[in-house]
Coordinates of C-alpha atoms in Angstrom, one line a residue:
X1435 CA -86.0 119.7 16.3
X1436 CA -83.7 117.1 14.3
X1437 CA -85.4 114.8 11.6
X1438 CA -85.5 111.0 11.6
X1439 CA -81.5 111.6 10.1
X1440 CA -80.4 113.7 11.8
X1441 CA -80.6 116.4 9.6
X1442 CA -81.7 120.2 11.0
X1443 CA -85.2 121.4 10.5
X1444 CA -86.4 124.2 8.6
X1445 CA -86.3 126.4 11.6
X1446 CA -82.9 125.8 12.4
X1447 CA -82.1 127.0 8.8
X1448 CA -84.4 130.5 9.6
X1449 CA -82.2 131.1 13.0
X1450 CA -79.7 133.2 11.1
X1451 CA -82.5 135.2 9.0
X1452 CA -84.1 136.0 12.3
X1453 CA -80.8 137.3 13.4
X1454 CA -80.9 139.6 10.4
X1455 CA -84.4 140.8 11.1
X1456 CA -83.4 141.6 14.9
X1457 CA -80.7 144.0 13.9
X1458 CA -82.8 145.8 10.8
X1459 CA -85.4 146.4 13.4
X1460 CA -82.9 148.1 16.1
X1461 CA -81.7 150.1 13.1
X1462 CA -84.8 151.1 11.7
X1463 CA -85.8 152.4 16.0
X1464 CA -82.9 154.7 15.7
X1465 CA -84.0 156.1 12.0
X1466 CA -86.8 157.1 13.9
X1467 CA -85.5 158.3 17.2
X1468 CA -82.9 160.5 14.9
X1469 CA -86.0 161.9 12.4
X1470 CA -88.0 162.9 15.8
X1471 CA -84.7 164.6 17.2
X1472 CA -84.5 166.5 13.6
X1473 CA -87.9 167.1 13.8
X1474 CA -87.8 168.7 17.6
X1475 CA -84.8 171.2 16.4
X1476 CA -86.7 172.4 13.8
X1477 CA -89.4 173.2 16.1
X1478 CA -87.1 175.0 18.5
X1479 CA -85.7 177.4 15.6
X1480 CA -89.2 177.6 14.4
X1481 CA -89.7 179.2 18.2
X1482 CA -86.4 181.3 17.7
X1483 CA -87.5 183.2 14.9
X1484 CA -90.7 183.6 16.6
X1485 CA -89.0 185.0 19.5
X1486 CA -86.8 187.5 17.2
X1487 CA -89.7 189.0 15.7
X1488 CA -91.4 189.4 19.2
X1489 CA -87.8 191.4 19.9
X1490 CA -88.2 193.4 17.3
X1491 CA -91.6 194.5 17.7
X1492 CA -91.3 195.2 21.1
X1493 CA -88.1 197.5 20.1
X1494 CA -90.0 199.2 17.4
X1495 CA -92.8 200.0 19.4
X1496 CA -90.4 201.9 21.7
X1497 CA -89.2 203.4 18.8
X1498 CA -92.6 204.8 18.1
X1499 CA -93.1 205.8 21.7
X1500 CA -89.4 207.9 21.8
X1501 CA -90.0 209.5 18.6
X1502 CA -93.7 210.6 19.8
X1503 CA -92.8 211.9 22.9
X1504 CA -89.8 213.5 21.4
X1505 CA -92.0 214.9 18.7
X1506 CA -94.4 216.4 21.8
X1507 CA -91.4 217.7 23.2
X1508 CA -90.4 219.7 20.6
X1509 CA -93.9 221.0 19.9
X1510 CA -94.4 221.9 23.5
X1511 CA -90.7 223.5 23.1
X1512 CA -92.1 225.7 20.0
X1513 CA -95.1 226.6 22.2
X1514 CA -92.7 227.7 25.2
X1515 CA -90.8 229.9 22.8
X1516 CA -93.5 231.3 21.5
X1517 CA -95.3 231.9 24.9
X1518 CA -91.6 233.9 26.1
X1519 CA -91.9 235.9 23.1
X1520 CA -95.1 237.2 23.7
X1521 CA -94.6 237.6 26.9
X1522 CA -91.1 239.4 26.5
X1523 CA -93.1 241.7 24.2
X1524 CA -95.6 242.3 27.1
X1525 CA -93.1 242.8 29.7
X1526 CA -91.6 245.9 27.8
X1527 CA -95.0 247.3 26.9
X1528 CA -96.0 247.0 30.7
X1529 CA -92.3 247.6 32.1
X1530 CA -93.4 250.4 34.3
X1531 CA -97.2 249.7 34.3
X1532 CA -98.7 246.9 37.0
X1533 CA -99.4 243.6 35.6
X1534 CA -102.7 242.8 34.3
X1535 CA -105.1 240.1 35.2
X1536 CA -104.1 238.3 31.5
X1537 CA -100.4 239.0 32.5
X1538 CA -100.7 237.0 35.3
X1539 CA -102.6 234.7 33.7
X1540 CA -100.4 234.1 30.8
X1541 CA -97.3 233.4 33.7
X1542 CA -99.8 230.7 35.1
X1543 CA -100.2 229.2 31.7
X1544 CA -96.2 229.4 31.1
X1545 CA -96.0 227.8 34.7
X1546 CA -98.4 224.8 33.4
X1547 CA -96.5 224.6 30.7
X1548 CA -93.4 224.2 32.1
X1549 CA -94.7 222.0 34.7
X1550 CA -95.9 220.0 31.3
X1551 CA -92.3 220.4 29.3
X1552 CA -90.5 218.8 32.8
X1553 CA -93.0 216.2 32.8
X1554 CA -92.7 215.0 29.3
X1555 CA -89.0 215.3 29.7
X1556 CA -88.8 212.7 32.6
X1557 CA -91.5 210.6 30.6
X1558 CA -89.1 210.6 27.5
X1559 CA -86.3 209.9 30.0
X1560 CA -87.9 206.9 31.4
X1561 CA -88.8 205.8 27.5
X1562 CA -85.0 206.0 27.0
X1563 CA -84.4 203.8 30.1
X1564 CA -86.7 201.6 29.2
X1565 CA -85.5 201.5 25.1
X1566 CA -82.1 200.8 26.7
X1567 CA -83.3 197.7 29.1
X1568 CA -85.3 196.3 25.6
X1569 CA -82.2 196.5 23.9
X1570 CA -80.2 194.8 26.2
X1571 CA -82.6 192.1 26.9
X1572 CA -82.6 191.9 23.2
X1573 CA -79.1 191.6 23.0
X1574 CA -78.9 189.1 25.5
X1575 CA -81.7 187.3 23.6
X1576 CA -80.0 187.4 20.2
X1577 CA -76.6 186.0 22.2
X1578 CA -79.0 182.7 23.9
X1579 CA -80.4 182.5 20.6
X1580 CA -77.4 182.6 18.6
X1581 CA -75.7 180.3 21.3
X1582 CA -78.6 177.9 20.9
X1583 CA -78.4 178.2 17.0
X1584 CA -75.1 177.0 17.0
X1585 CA -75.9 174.5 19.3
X1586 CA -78.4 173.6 17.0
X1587 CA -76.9 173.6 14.1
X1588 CA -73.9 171.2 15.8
X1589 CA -76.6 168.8 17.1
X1590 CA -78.4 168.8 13.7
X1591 CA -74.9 167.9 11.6
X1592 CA -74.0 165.3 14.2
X1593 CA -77.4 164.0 14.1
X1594 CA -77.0 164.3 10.0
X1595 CA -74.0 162.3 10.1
X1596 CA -75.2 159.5 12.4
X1597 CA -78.3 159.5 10.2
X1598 CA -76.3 159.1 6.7
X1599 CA -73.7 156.6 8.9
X1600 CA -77.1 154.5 9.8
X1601 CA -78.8 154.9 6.4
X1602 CA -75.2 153.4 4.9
X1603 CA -75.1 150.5 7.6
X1604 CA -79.0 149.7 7.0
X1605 CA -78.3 149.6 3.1
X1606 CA -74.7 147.5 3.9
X1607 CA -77.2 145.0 6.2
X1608 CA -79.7 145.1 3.5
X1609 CA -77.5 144.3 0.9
X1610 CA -76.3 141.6 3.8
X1611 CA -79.4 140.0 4.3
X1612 CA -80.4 139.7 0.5
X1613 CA -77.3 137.8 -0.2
X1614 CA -77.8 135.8 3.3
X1615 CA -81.3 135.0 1.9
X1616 CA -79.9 134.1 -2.0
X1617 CA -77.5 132.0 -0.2
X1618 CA -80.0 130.5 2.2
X1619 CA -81.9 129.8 -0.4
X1620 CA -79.3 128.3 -2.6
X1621 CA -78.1 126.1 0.5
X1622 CA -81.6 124.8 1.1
X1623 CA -81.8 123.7 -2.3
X1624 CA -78.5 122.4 -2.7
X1625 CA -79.2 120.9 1.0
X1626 CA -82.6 119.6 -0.8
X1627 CA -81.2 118.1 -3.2
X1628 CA -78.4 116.2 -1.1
X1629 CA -80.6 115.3 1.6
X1630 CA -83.0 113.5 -0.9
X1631 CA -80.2 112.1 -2.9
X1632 CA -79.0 111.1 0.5
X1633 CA -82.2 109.5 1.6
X1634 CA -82.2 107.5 -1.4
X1635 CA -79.1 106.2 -1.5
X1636 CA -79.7 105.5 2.4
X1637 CA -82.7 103.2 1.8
X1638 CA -80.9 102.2 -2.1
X1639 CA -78.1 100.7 1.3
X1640 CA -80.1 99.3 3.2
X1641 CA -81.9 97.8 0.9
X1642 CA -78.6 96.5 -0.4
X1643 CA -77.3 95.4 3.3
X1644 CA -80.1 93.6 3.3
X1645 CA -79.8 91.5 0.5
X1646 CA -75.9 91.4 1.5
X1647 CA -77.0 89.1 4.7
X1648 CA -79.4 87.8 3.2
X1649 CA -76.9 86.6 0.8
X1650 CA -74.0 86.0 3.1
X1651 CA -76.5 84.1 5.4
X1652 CA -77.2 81.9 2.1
X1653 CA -73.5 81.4 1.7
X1654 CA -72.6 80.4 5.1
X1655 CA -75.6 77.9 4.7
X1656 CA -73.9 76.7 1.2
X1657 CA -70.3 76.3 2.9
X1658 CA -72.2 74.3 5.5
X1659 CA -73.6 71.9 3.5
X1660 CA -70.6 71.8 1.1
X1661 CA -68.4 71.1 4.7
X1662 CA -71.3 68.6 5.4
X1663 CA -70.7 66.8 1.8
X1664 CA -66.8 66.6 2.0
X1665 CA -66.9 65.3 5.7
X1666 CA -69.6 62.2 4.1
X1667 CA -67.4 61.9 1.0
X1668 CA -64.2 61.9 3.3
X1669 CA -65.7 59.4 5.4
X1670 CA -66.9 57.4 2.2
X1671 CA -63.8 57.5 0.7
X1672 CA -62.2 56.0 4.0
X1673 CA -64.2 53.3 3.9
X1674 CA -63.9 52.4 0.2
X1675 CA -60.1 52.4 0.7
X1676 CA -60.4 50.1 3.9
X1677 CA -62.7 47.8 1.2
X1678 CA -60.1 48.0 -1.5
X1679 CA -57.4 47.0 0.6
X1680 CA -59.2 43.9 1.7
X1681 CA -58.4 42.7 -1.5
X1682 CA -61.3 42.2 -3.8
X1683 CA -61.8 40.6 -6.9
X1684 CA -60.6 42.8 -10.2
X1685 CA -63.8 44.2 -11.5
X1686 CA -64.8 45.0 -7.6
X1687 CA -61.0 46.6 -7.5
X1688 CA -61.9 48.9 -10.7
X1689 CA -65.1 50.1 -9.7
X1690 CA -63.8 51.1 -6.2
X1691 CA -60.9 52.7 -7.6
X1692 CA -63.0 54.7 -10.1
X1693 CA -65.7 55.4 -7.4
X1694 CA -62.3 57.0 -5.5
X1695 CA -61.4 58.9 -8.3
X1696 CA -64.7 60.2 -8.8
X1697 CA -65.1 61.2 -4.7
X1698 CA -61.4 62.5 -5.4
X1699 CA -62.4 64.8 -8.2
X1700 CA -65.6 65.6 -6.0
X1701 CA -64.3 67.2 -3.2
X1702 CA -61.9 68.9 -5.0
X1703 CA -64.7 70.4 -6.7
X1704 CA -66.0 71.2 -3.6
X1705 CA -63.5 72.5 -1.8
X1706 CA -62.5 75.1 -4.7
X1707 CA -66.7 75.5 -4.7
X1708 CA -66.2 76.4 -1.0
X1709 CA -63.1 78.8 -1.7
X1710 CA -64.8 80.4 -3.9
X1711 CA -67.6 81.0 -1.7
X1712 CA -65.3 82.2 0.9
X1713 CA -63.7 84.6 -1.5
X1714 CA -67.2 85.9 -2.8
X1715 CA -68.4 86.4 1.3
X1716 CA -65.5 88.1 1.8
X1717 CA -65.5 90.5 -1.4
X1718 CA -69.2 91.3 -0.4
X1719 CA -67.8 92.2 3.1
X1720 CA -65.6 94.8 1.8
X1721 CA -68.4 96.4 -0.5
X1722 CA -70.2 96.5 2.6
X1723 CA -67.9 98.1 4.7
X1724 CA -66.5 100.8 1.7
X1725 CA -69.8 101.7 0.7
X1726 CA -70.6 102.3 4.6
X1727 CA -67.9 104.0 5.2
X1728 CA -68.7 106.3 2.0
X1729 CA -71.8 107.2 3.2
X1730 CA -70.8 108.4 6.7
X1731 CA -68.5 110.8 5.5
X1732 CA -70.7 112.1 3.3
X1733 CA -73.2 112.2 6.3
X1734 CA -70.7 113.9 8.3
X1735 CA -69.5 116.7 5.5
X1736 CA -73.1 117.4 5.4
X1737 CA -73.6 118.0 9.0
X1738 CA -70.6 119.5 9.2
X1739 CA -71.7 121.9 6.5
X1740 CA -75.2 122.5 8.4
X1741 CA -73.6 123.5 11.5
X1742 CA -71.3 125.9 10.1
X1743 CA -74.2 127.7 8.3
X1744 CA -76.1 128.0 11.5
X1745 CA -73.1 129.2 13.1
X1746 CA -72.2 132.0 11.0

């Protein structure tokens, strides 16, 4: 909305400040959509390193596992040896003699035992198998996880970069906006200042222009009546001639002539009365018109000057 002068409103003069605010505010949404983005990644290596532990539990537990069943191996190896021994002893004592009952029964038990050592055998097999499938799927964990590390780590410096590149163009657009607002300010008062300076010199005019017509009215009244006078004095001083000329006595003659002189000097008097009139009238125009014409330009500089701010 435009004042009674035409000059812009205070909320013209905000339209550029509000501009300001807009684009802090976008830049402050990314500061916060590039924190929560930092802030996921950190999650997700939280995870890895939870994952890499899992890993290596599971791989020492099968650790454990190979090394006891390779321990029971061996001991049931050191129990086969002995049982052979004893029983290589018992075979030469009894070469030619026929087995006894605990003979037999010590074959049975060297039978279970084998059964046992065959058993634990394909049990540690399978242990092996299954150390070797941990390891690979650990392997292939440690590659994904190394993979998304990097990945990480490529996201989190890009991110880092944008987020020192927005940090650097939020302090630039803060550093802007201060000296938008110092200048907006320094404008409005300036602006203040003219604008009452302005007003006052307006109504300081007009008040002026109307004692200017006022004063000009006055003067054409006064070259009115002065053309009025000379036109009665003219037309006095015809007739006082046509008197004179019809000869009249002496003293008659004298007085006429000197009431002629005196009309003479009259509307001479007049008439420069009336020039000078004309001459004042006319330097009052030109006042008029200069100090008019001042105070439009200056008008228009100032608008000019207001619409230029706005525009920037």
């Amino acid at each position: 909305m435009e004042a009674a002068n035409g000059l812009p409103s205070a909320e013209e003069l905000m339209e550029l400040v509000n501009k300001q605010d807009s684009v802090i505010e976008c830049l402050q949404e990314k500061l916060d959509i590039s924190n929560e983005q930092v802030r996921l990644f950190r999650e997700a290596e939280e995870k890895r390193r939870h994952s890499e532990n899992e890993s290596s539990e599971i791989v020492a537990a099968a650790e454990q596992r190979i090394s006891s069943a390779l321990a029971a191996l061996q001991s049931l190896k050191t129990q086969n040896e002995k049982l052979e021994n004893e029983l290589e002893k018992l075979s030469k004592i009894t070469e030619q003699e026929k087995p006894v009952p605990s003979v037999i029964q010590l074959r049975n038990k060297v039978k279970e035992l084998e059964f046992d050592l065959v058993r634990e055998q394909r049990a540690a097999a399978d242990l092996r198998n299954e150390v070797a499938f941990q390891k690979r799927r650990v392997d292939q964990l440690q590659s994904e996880l190394d993979a998304c590390h990097k990945k990480s780590a490529s996201v989190a410096s890009s991110l880092s970069s944008k987020l020192d590149e927005s940090v650097k163009e939020l302090t630039e657009l803060k550093i802007k906006y201060q000296s938008v607002l110092n200048e907006r300010d320094h404008i409005a008062s300036e602006l203040g200042g003219k604008v009452e300076v302005m007003t006052q010199r307006s109504a300081h005019l007009q008040a002026h222009c109307e004692r200017i017509s006022s004063k000009l009215l006055k003067l054409r009244r006064e070259c009115k009546v002065s053309e009025c006078r000379i036109a009665a004095l003219v037309e006095e001083n015809a007739m006082l001639r046509g008197t004179a000329s019809r000869r009249p006595s002496e003293e008659e003659g004298e007085q006429v002539q000197q009431l002629l002189k005196d009309q003479s000097h009259l509307i001479d008097a007049l008439r420069e009365e009336s020039k000078l009139l004309l001459n004042q009238l006319e330097s009052e125009r030109k006042e008029y018109r200069t100090e008019t014409k001042l105070f439009k330009r200056e008008r228009r500089e100032l608008e000019e000057r207001l619409q230029k701010m706005l525009s920037s």
